[in-house]
mmCIF file of C-alpha atoms and ligand atoms in Angstrom:
data_model
loop_
_atom_site.group_PDB
_atom_site.id
_atom_site.type_symbol
_atom_site.label_atom_id
_atom_site.label_comp_id
_atom_site.label_asym_id
_atom_site.label_seq_id
_atom_site.Cartn_x
_atom_site.Cartn_y
_atom_site.Cartn_z
ATOM 1 C CA MET A 1 40.726 148.375 17.780
ATOM 2 C CA MET A 2 39.461 149.867 21.008
ATOM 3 C CA ARG A 3 40.314 153.358 19.757
ATOM 4 C CA SER A 4 38.512 152.883 16.452
ATOM 5 C CA TYR A 5 35.469 151.735 18.359
ATOM 6 C CA TYR A 6 35.531 154.979 20.313
ATOM 7 C CA VAL A 7 35.657 156.962 17.073
ATOM 8 C CA CYS A 8 32.774 154.967 15.645
ATOM 9 C CA TRP A 9 30.788 155.403 18.815
ATOM 10 C CA LEU A 10 31.365 159.140 18.760
ATOM 11 C CA LEU A 11 30.431 159.477 15.116
ATOM 12 C CA THR A 12 27.344 157.367 15.618
ATOM 13 C CA LEU A 13 26.389 159.643 18.479
ATOM 14 C CA LEU A 14 26.683 162.531 16.034
ATOM 15 C CA SER A 15 24.346 160.686 13.654
ATOM 16 C CA TRP A 16 27.153 160.072 11.164
ATOM 17 C CA PRO A 17 26.886 156.350 10.504
ATOM 18 C CA VAL A 18 30.286 155.782 8.905
ATOM 19 C CA CYS A 19 31.070 152.579 10.770
ATOM 20 C CA ALA A 20 29.249 149.346 10.170
ATOM 21 C CA ALA A 21 27.838 148.152 13.469
ATOM 22 C CA PRO A 22 28.007 144.437 14.220
ATOM 23 C CA SER A 23 24.674 142.731 13.756
ATOM 24 C CA THR A 24 22.420 141.958 16.688
ATOM 25 C CA GLN A 25 22.773 138.273 15.849
ATOM 26 C CA SER A 26 26.574 138.331 15.980
ATOM 27 C CA LEU A 27 26.475 140.282 19.250
ATOM 28 C CA LEU A 28 24.016 137.782 20.728
ATOM 29 C CA GLU A 29 26.280 134.924 19.712
ATOM 30 C CA GLU A 30 29.225 136.607 21.388
ATOM 31 C CA ALA A 31 27.139 137.297 24.501
ATOM 32 C CA GLN A 32 26.247 133.629 24.773
ATOM 33 C CA ARG A 33 29.936 132.791 25.092
ATOM 34 C CA TYR A 34 30.107 134.785 28.335
ATOM 35 C CA ALA A 35 26.719 133.723 29.685
ATOM 36 C CA ALA A 36 27.921 130.671 31.576
ATOM 37 C CA ASP A 37 30.410 132.759 33.551
ATOM 38 C CA TYR A 38 27.884 135.497 34.300
ATOM 39 C CA PRO A 39 24.381 134.001 34.404
ATOM 40 C CA GLY A 40 23.164 137.021 36.375
ATOM 41 C CA LEU A 41 24.009 139.381 33.513
ATOM 42 C CA ILE A 42 22.803 137.605 30.393
ATOM 43 C CA SER A 43 19.150 138.554 31.008
ATOM 44 C CA LEU A 44 20.137 142.108 30.060
ATOM 45 C CA CYS A 45 20.440 140.865 26.474
ATOM 46 C CA ASP A 46 16.898 139.470 26.479
ATOM 47 C CA LEU A 47 14.965 141.364 23.804
ATOM 48 C CA THR A 48 11.660 139.857 24.901
ATOM 49 C CA GLN A 49 11.838 141.655 28.225
ATOM 50 C CA ARG A 50 10.742 145.244 28.353
ATOM 51 C CA THR A 51 14.324 146.342 28.834
ATOM 52 C CA GLY A 52 14.842 149.194 26.449
ATOM 53 C CA HIS A 53 11.894 148.217 24.265
ATOM 54 C CA PRO A 54 9.253 150.878 23.687
ATOM 55 C CA SER A 55 6.307 148.533 23.662
ATOM 56 C CA ARG A 56 7.256 147.098 27.018
ATOM 57 C CA ALA A 57 8.861 150.167 28.487
ATOM 58 C CA PRO A 58 7.817 151.399 31.887
ATOM 59 C CA SER A 59 6.046 154.716 31.936
ATOM 60 C CA TYR A 60 8.987 156.464 33.527
ATOM 61 C CA ARG A 61 8.688 160.179 34.028
ATOM 62 C CA ALA A 62 10.660 162.876 35.749
ATOM 63 C CA LYS A 63 8.397 163.069 38.780
ATOM 64 C CA GLY A 64 5.279 161.449 40.061
ATOM 65 C CA PRO A 65 4.210 158.066 41.348
ATOM 66 C CA PRO A 66 6.491 155.101 40.818
ATOM 67 C CA PRO A 67 6.081 152.792 37.883
ATOM 68 C CA VAL A 68 5.655 149.144 38.737
ATOM 69 C CA SER A 69 8.822 147.155 38.267
ATOM 70 C CA LEU A 70 8.914 143.609 37.047
ATOM 71 C CA PRO A 71 9.431 141.155 39.886
ATOM 72 C CA ASN A 72 12.312 139.545 38.011
ATOM 73 C CA GLU A 73 14.175 142.802 37.478
ATOM 74 C CA PRO A 74 16.894 142.708 40.073
ATOM 75 C CA ASP A 75 17.959 146.335 39.847
ATOM 76 C CA ILE A 76 14.800 147.865 41.197
ATOM 77 C CA GLU A 77 14.021 145.101 43.556
ATOM 78 C CA ALA A 78 10.640 143.453 43.699
ATOM 79 C CA SER A 79 10.875 143.777 47.434
ATOM 80 C CA THR A 80 11.020 147.557 47.114
ATOM 81 C CA LEU A 81 7.393 147.423 46.065
ATOM 82 C CA THR A 82 4.417 146.466 48.120
ATOM 83 C CA PRO A 83 3.609 142.832 47.428
ATOM 84 C CA SER A 84 0.197 143.640 45.999
ATOM 85 C CA ARG A 85 1.776 145.768 43.278
ATOM 86 C CA VAL A 86 3.851 142.891 42.042
ATOM 87 C CA THR A 87 1.883 139.692 42.269
ATOM 88 C CA GLY A 88 -0.791 140.231 44.889
ATOM 89 C CA LYS A 89 1.088 137.787 47.097
ATOM 90 C CA THR A 90 3.907 138.166 49.519
ATOM 91 C CA LEU A 91 7.118 137.241 47.782
ATOM 92 C CA PRO A 92 9.412 134.812 49.547
ATOM 93 C CA ARG A 93 12.331 136.569 51.163
ATOM 94 C CA ARG A 94 15.751 135.271 50.305
ATOM 95 C CA THR A 95 18.471 136.156 52.711
ATOM 96 C CA ILE A 96 22.232 136.006 52.648
ATOM 97 C CA ALA A 97 23.919 135.679 56.016
ATOM 98 C CA PRO A 98 26.435 138.381 56.898
ATOM 99 C CA THR A 99 29.714 137.027 55.595
ATOM 100 C CA LYS A 100 33.417 137.768 55.666
ATOM 101 C CA VAL A 101 34.135 137.337 51.949
ATOM 102 C CA PHE A 102 37.750 138.535 51.974
ATOM 103 C CA ASP A 103 39.984 139.397 54.910
ATOM 104 C CA ASN A 104 38.949 143.035 54.479
ATOM 105 C CA LEU A 105 35.565 142.766 52.711
ATOM 106 C CA TYR A 106 32.220 141.800 54.204
ATOM 107 C CA TYR A 107 28.735 141.239 52.803
ATOM 108 C CA VAL A 108 26.004 142.705 55.015
ATOM 109 C CA GLY A 109 23.279 143.105 52.405
ATOM 110 C CA ALA A 110 19.792 141.723 51.950
ATOM 111 C CA GLY A 111 18.923 138.823 49.659
ATOM 112 C CA ASN A 112 18.317 141.035 46.657
ATOM 113 C CA VAL A 113 20.290 144.223 47.201
ATOM 114 C CA ALA A 114 23.836 144.435 48.474
ATOM 115 C CA ALA A 115 25.730 146.318 51.126
ATOM 116 C CA TRP A 116 29.478 145.700 51.131
ATOM 117 C CA VAL A 117 31.864 146.842 53.847
ATOM 118 C CA ILE A 118 35.590 147.408 53.372
ATOM 119 C CA GLN A 119 37.542 147.129 56.609
ATOM 120 C CA THR A 120 40.641 149.241 57.090
ATOM 121 C CA SER A 121 42.936 149.964 60.027
ATOM 122 C CA GLU A 122 41.268 153.395 60.346
ATOM 123 C CA GLY A 123 37.626 152.356 60.096
ATOM 124 C CA LEU A 124 34.995 151.020 57.729
ATOM 125 C CA ILE A 125 33.839 152.054 54.255
ATOM 126 C CA LEU A 126 30.248 151.032 53.564
ATOM 127 C CA ILE A 127 29.083 150.717 49.958
ATOM 128 C CA ASP A 128 25.315 151.324 49.764
ATOM 129 C CA THR A 129 22.725 151.392 52.507
ATOM 130 C CA LEU A 130 19.778 149.203 51.340
ATOM 131 C CA ASN A 131 16.168 150.382 51.046
ATOM 132 C CA ASN A 132 15.434 152.041 54.360
ATOM 133 C CA ALA A 133 16.273 152.419 58.043
ATOM 134 C CA ALA A 134 14.733 149.074 58.999
ATOM 135 C CA GLN A 135 16.898 147.212 56.491
ATOM 136 C CA ALA A 136 19.989 149.187 57.454
ATOM 137 C CA GLN A 137 19.411 148.217 61.056
ATOM 138 C CA GLN A 138 18.511 144.601 60.327
ATOM 139 C CA TYR A 139 21.232 143.794 57.827
ATOM 140 C CA ILE A 140 24.029 146.351 58.123
ATOM 141 C CA VAL A 141 24.129 147.171 61.835
ATOM 142 C CA LYS A 142 23.261 143.688 63.085
ATOM 143 C CA GLY A 143 25.344 142.097 60.348
ATOM 144 C CA LEU A 144 28.442 144.058 61.292
ATOM 145 C CA ARG A 145 27.990 143.195 64.966
ATOM 146 C CA THR A 146 27.514 139.525 64.094
ATOM 147 C CA LEU A 147 30.835 139.688 62.247
ATOM 148 C CA GLY A 148 32.577 141.312 65.201
ATOM 149 C CA LEU A 149 32.709 144.772 63.655
ATOM 150 C CA ASP A 150 31.444 148.012 65.175
ATOM 151 C CA PRO A 151 29.055 150.054 62.974
ATOM 152 C CA ALA A 152 30.275 153.152 64.813
ATOM 153 C CA ASP A 153 33.511 152.674 62.855
ATOM 154 C CA ILE A 154 31.788 153.498 59.540
ATOM 155 C CA LYS A 155 33.763 156.500 58.305
ATOM 156 C CA TYR A 156 32.540 156.673 54.718
ATOM 157 C CA ILE A 157 29.372 155.607 52.956
ATOM 158 C CA VAL A 158 29.544 155.337 49.174
ATOM 159 C CA ILE A 159 26.185 155.642 47.383
ATOM 160 C CA THR A 160 26.600 153.918 44.039
ATOM 161 C CA HIS A 161 23.652 155.620 42.379
ATOM 162 C CA GLU A 162 20.563 157.706 42.869
ATOM 163 C CA HIS A 163 18.035 154.924 43.485
ATOM 164 C CA GLY A 164 16.601 154.443 46.952
ATOM 165 C CA ASP A 165 17.423 150.758 47.242
ATOM 166 C CA HIS A 166 21.017 152.028 47.534
ATOM 167 C CA TYR A 167 20.594 155.271 49.495
ATOM 168 C CA GLY A 168 17.422 154.477 51.527
ATOM 169 C CA GLY A 169 19.199 153.512 54.745
ATOM 170 C CA GLN A 170 21.580 156.482 54.729
ATOM 171 C CA ALA A 171 19.528 158.834 56.946
ATOM 172 C CA PHE A 172 19.453 156.305 59.768
ATOM 173 C CA LEU A 173 23.131 155.412 59.469
ATOM 174 C CA THR A 174 24.204 159.048 59.132
ATOM 175 C CA ALA A 175 22.245 160.056 62.230
ATOM 176 C CA GLN A 176 23.722 157.175 64.202
ATOM 177 C CA TYR A 177 27.346 157.241 63.113
ATOM 178 C CA GLN A 178 28.083 160.559 61.301
ATOM 179 C CA PRO A 179 30.007 159.121 58.358
ATOM 180 C CA THR A 180 30.906 161.120 55.248
ATOM 181 C CA LEU A 181 28.512 160.333 52.396
ATOM 182 C CA LEU A 182 30.106 160.061 48.960
ATOM 183 C CA MET A 183 28.370 160.057 45.609
ATOM 184 C CA SER A 184 28.928 161.279 42.075
ATOM 185 C CA GLU A 185 28.232 164.888 41.172
ATOM 186 C CA ARG A 186 25.654 163.834 38.581
ATOM 187 C CA GLY A 187 23.876 161.541 41.013
ATOM 188 C CA TRP A 188 23.752 164.286 43.598
ATOM 189 C CA GLN A 189 22.406 166.758 41.029
ATOM 190 C CA ALA A 190 19.702 164.299 39.958
ATOM 191 C CA LEU A 191 18.545 163.911 43.549
ATOM 192 C CA GLN A 192 18.524 167.655 44.100
ATOM 193 C CA ASN A 193 16.759 168.432 40.817
ATOM 194 C CA GLY A 194 14.140 165.734 41.270
ATOM 195 C CA THR A 195 15.020 164.179 37.936
ATOM 196 C CA VAL A 196 15.362 160.623 39.200
ATOM 197 C CA ALA A 197 12.858 158.620 37.189
ATOM 198 C CA VAL A 198 11.842 155.954 39.684
ATOM 199 C CA HIS A 199 10.582 156.135 43.223
ATOM 200 C CA SER A 200 9.188 153.789 45.848
ATOM 201 C CA SER A 201 7.379 154.563 49.064
ATOM 202 C CA ARG A 202 9.503 151.879 50.658
ATOM 203 C CA TRP A 203 12.695 153.877 50.198
ATOM 204 C CA GLY A 204 14.114 155.965 53.022
ATOM 205 C CA PRO A 205 14.922 159.622 52.451
ATOM 206 C CA ALA A 206 17.531 160.768 49.957
ATOM 207 C CA PRO A 207 20.713 162.368 51.286
ATOM 208 C CA THR A 208 20.636 166.080 52.009
ATOM 209 C CA LYS A 209 24.378 166.520 52.319
ATOM 210 C CA VAL A 210 27.073 164.638 50.453
ATOM 211 C CA THR A 211 30.666 164.974 49.364
ATOM 212 C CA THR A 212 30.823 164.475 45.623
ATOM 213 C CA VAL A 213 33.623 162.488 44.063
ATOM 214 C CA ALA A 214 35.004 162.991 40.569
ATOM 215 C CA HIS A 215 35.767 160.406 37.912
ATOM 216 C CA ARG A 216 39.012 158.603 38.761
ATOM 217 C CA SER A 217 39.323 160.351 42.137
ATOM 218 C CA ARG A 218 40.436 158.412 45.200
ATOM 219 C CA ILE A 219 39.957 158.304 48.940
ATOM 220 C CA THR A 220 42.335 156.578 51.300
ATOM 221 C CA LEU A 221 41.407 155.238 54.718
ATOM 222 C CA GLY A 222 44.155 153.444 56.596
ATOM 223 C CA GLU A 223 45.947 151.159 54.160
ATOM 224 C CA ILE A 224 43.080 150.981 51.646
ATOM 225 C CA THR A 225 42.600 153.301 48.678
ATOM 226 C CA VAL A 226 39.270 153.326 46.906
ATOM 227 C CA GLN A 227 39.085 154.742 43.389
ATOM 228 C CA PHE A 228 35.860 155.989 41.836
ATOM 229 C CA PHE A 229 34.780 155.732 38.210
ATOM 230 C CA ALA A 230 31.840 157.606 36.775
ATOM 231 C CA THR A 231 29.980 154.960 34.763
ATOM 232 C CA PRO A 232 26.744 156.596 33.564
ATOM 233 C CA GLY A 233 24.220 154.217 32.099
ATOM 234 C CA HIS A 234 21.931 152.547 34.605
ATOM 235 C CA THR A 235 21.498 156.093 35.920
ATOM 236 C CA PRO A 236 23.296 159.304 34.926
ATOM 237 C CA GLY A 237 25.089 159.332 38.271
ATOM 238 C CA THR A 238 26.205 155.729 38.546
ATOM 239 C CA LEU A 239 29.536 155.387 40.310
ATOM 240 C CA SER A 240 31.674 152.261 40.178
ATOM 241 C CA VAL A 241 34.281 151.495 42.802
ATOM 242 C CA VAL A 242 37.721 149.853 42.591
ATOM 243 C CA PHE A 243 39.676 148.701 45.626
ATOM 244 C CA ASP A 244 42.002 145.954 46.810
ATOM 245 C CA VAL A 245 40.794 142.881 48.651
ATOM 246 C CA LYS A 246 43.030 140.647 50.724
ATOM 247 C CA ASP A 247 42.968 136.879 50.902
ATOM 248 C CA SER A 248 45.656 135.692 53.283
ATOM 249 C CA GLU A 249 48.966 136.626 51.578
ATOM 250 C CA ASN A 250 47.253 137.438 48.290
ATOM 251 C CA THR A 251 45.929 140.836 47.273
ATOM 252 C CA HIS A 252 43.499 141.192 44.382
ATOM 253 C CA THR A 253 41.928 144.250 42.836
ATOM 254 C CA ALA A 254 38.129 144.273 42.761
ATOM 255 C CA VAL A 255 35.595 146.359 40.893
ATOM 256 C CA LEU A 256 32.070 146.916 42.079
ATOM 257 C CA TRP A 257 29.885 147.867 39.102
ATOM 258 C CA GLY A 258 27.626 150.622 40.385
ATOM 259 C CA GLY A 259 24.452 149.996 38.379
ATOM 260 C CA THR A 260 23.488 147.103 36.146
ATOM 261 C CA GLY A 261 19.852 147.052 35.022
ATOM 262 C CA LEU A 262 18.696 148.465 31.695
ATOM 263 C CA ASN A 263 15.289 149.052 33.245
ATOM 264 C CA PHE A 264 15.037 152.712 32.310
ATOM 265 C CA GLY A 265 12.973 152.369 29.170
ATOM 266 C CA PRO A 266 13.877 152.975 25.515
ATOM 267 C CA GLN A 267 16.415 155.714 26.130
ATOM 268 C CA GLY A 268 18.876 155.527 23.272
ATOM 269 C CA LEU A 269 21.402 157.971 24.664
ATOM 270 C CA GLN A 270 21.381 156.235 28.032
ATOM 271 C CA LEU A 271 21.935 152.852 26.381
ATOM 272 C CA GLN A 272 24.853 154.325 24.432
ATOM 273 C CA GLN A 273 26.295 155.814 27.607
ATOM 274 C CA TYR A 274 25.935 152.431 29.288
ATOM 275 C CA ALA A 275 27.749 150.688 26.439
ATOM 276 C CA HIS A 276 30.479 153.319 26.515
ATOM 277 C CA SER A 277 30.918 153.014 30.295
ATOM 278 C CA ALA A 278 31.113 149.227 30.032
ATOM 279 C CA LEU A 279 33.686 149.546 27.234
ATOM 280 C CA ALA A 280 35.779 152.010 29.232
ATOM 281 C CA MET A 281 35.655 149.671 32.206
ATOM 282 C CA GLN A 282 37.107 146.864 30.071
ATOM 283 C CA GLN A 283 40.183 149.028 29.592
ATOM 284 C CA THR A 284 40.293 149.858 33.288
ATOM 285 C CA VAL A 285 40.081 146.173 34.205
ATOM 286 C CA GLN A 286 43.122 145.483 32.042
ATOM 287 C CA GLN A 287 45.068 148.530 33.182
ATOM 288 C CA LEU A 288 44.484 147.833 36.883
ATOM 289 C CA ASN A 289 44.673 144.037 36.638
ATOM 290 C CA ILE A 290 41.206 143.592 38.143
ATOM 291 C CA GLU A 291 40.366 139.998 39.020
ATOM 292 C CA VAL A 292 37.195 140.315 41.096
ATOM 293 C CA PHE A 293 33.789 141.375 39.738
ATOM 294 C CA LEU A 294 31.235 142.541 42.289
ATOM 295 C CA SER A 295 27.762 143.995 41.989
ATOM 296 C CA ASN A 296 25.443 145.925 44.263
ATOM 297 C CA HIS A 297 22.762 143.306 43.576
ATOM 298 C CA PRO A 298 23.702 139.763 44.592
ATOM 299 C CA GLY A 299 21.698 138.235 41.752
ATOM 300 C CA ARG A 300 24.008 139.901 39.242
ATOM 301 C CA ASP A 301 27.370 138.615 40.470
ATOM 302 C CA GLY A 302 26.197 135.336 42.030
ATOM 303 C CA THR A 303 27.048 136.472 45.552
ATOM 304 C CA ALA A 304 24.869 133.878 47.286
ATOM 305 C CA GLN A 305 26.274 130.965 45.303
ATOM 306 C CA ARG A 306 29.839 132.148 45.680
ATOM 307 C CA ILE A 307 29.398 132.617 49.420
ATOM 308 C CA GLN A 308 28.198 129.005 49.570
ATOM 309 C CA GLN A 309 31.299 127.950 47.626
ATOM 310 C CA LEU A 310 33.445 129.968 50.003
ATOM 311 C CA ALA A 311 32.535 127.627 52.839
ATOM 312 C CA GLN A 312 33.938 124.665 50.891
ATOM 313 C CA ARG A 313 36.808 126.368 49.135
ATOM 314 C CA SER A 314 40.001 124.568 48.362
ATOM 315 C CA PRO A 315 43.134 126.180 49.802
ATOM 316 C CA GLN A 316 43.996 128.002 46.589
ATOM 317 C CA ALA A 317 40.762 128.921 44.863
ATOM 318 C CA HIS A 318 38.687 131.818 46.112
ATOM 319 C CA PRO A 319 35.253 131.721 44.423
ATOM 320 C CA PHE A 320 35.105 135.506 44.050
ATOM 321 C CA VAL A 321 38.499 135.687 42.314
ATOM 322 C CA SER A 322 38.630 134.962 38.595
ATOM 323 C CA ASN A 323 41.112 136.682 36.273
ATOM 324 C CA VAL A 324 41.456 139.782 34.140
ATOM 325 C CA SER A 325 40.086 138.043 31.063
ATOM 326 C CA HIS A 326 36.957 136.836 32.848
ATOM 327 C CA VAL A 327 36.275 140.199 34.443
ATOM 328 C CA THR A 328 36.812 141.903 31.080
ATOM 329 C CA SER A 329 34.256 139.549 29.560
ATOM 330 C CA ALA A 330 31.703 140.601 32.190
ATOM 331 C CA PHE A 331 31.997 144.178 30.982
ATOM 332 C CA ARG A 332 32.015 143.125 27.340
ATOM 333 C CA LEU A 333 28.765 141.274 28.082
ATOM 334 C CA LEU A 334 27.299 144.403 29.672
ATOM 335 C CA GLU A 335 28.426 146.454 26.679
ATOM 336 C CA ILE A 336 26.956 143.968 24.212
ATOM 337 C CA CYS A 337 23.583 143.844 25.966
ATOM 338 C CA ALA A 338 23.322 147.643 25.946
ATOM 339 C CA LEU A 339 24.268 147.705 22.239
ATOM 340 C CA ILE A 340 21.706 145.014 21.427
ATOM 341 C CA GLN A 341 18.965 146.859 23.270
ATOM 342 C CA TYR A 342 19.996 150.068 21.495
ATOM 343 C CA GLN A 343 19.807 148.362 18.119
ATOM 344 C CA HIS A 344 16.437 146.901 19.073
ATOM 345 C CA ILE A 345 15.037 150.357 19.753
ATOM 346 C CA GLY A 346 16.221 151.467 16.331
ATOM 347 C CA LEU A 347 14.522 148.504 14.689
ATOM 348 C CA ALA A 348 11.347 149.057 16.660
ATOM 349 C CA GLU A 349 11.209 152.701 15.646
ATOM 350 C CA LYS A 350 11.342 151.972 11.893
ATOM 351 C CA PRO A 351 7.934 151.987 10.172
HETATM 352 ZN ZN1 LIG B 1 19.236 151.280 40.378
#
């Protein structure tokens, strides 16, 4: 079934509509079944938002001043914009305390954009750097010290995609600690070519030197191996990350989805790439027995709520651990929402 879908997807891409696509209504009904498990993802299926819809699409362009993002769009954070550009008022700041989530995984992000740290016997791997130097200092450096870790031990920084709320703190951290910066080849090219569609004056500088990582490549630091998956969609260079997390005697495999929002306007090819990446990740989840779904925005994976649950956990249940079926359904939900938005563009374009 999965293989036939691939064939259909490919033929559809070649404008050869030989396969009947499921209706938007049936996809929406399926999406609703997963919504309770992933309340932070279901908004991607909302056809009344501007996501993917021409009439509500942001005026994205290759270069130039930033478009204004919606304050409720968690993938280009409201806080990356000056308050006056969003509502004219200062938005309340939510915060998430630095937290040891697994024995080897720590949250040191802000309230609306994540920074995760994997601890190994040979040093730390930081995933994303927040918006700018001030945030990197406030959340990552202070957060690590609060947790008893030394930011000087950061050996690698993974940049999940070419938006500044993920790379903005890298210049500060790189100058301080000289880690190796890792990102996808396509993300690196987009930064170099100036083809990234969104910008914010709040973002720190883009990297000037990185080591690119290929699809399915791995790095190993100490006892931990991190595998990278190119998952184009949210941006062309989005990189998702798979690694093991430890909870006492138990080891679970986690995936961090590298870019979630469909906030790039009515780009049909990009929506199809997103759906394809989310479909491919469903297979990966099953092949690698992935039981933990993480995001680089805490609103997407319910980080804050799950951290609260962590404090009251029963001896067995870890609130970040679900099962292969649940994690697969997260990616099916992401796939469905991209397909729905793609279909919606098609409908909107008909006279
Ligand atoms: Zn982004």
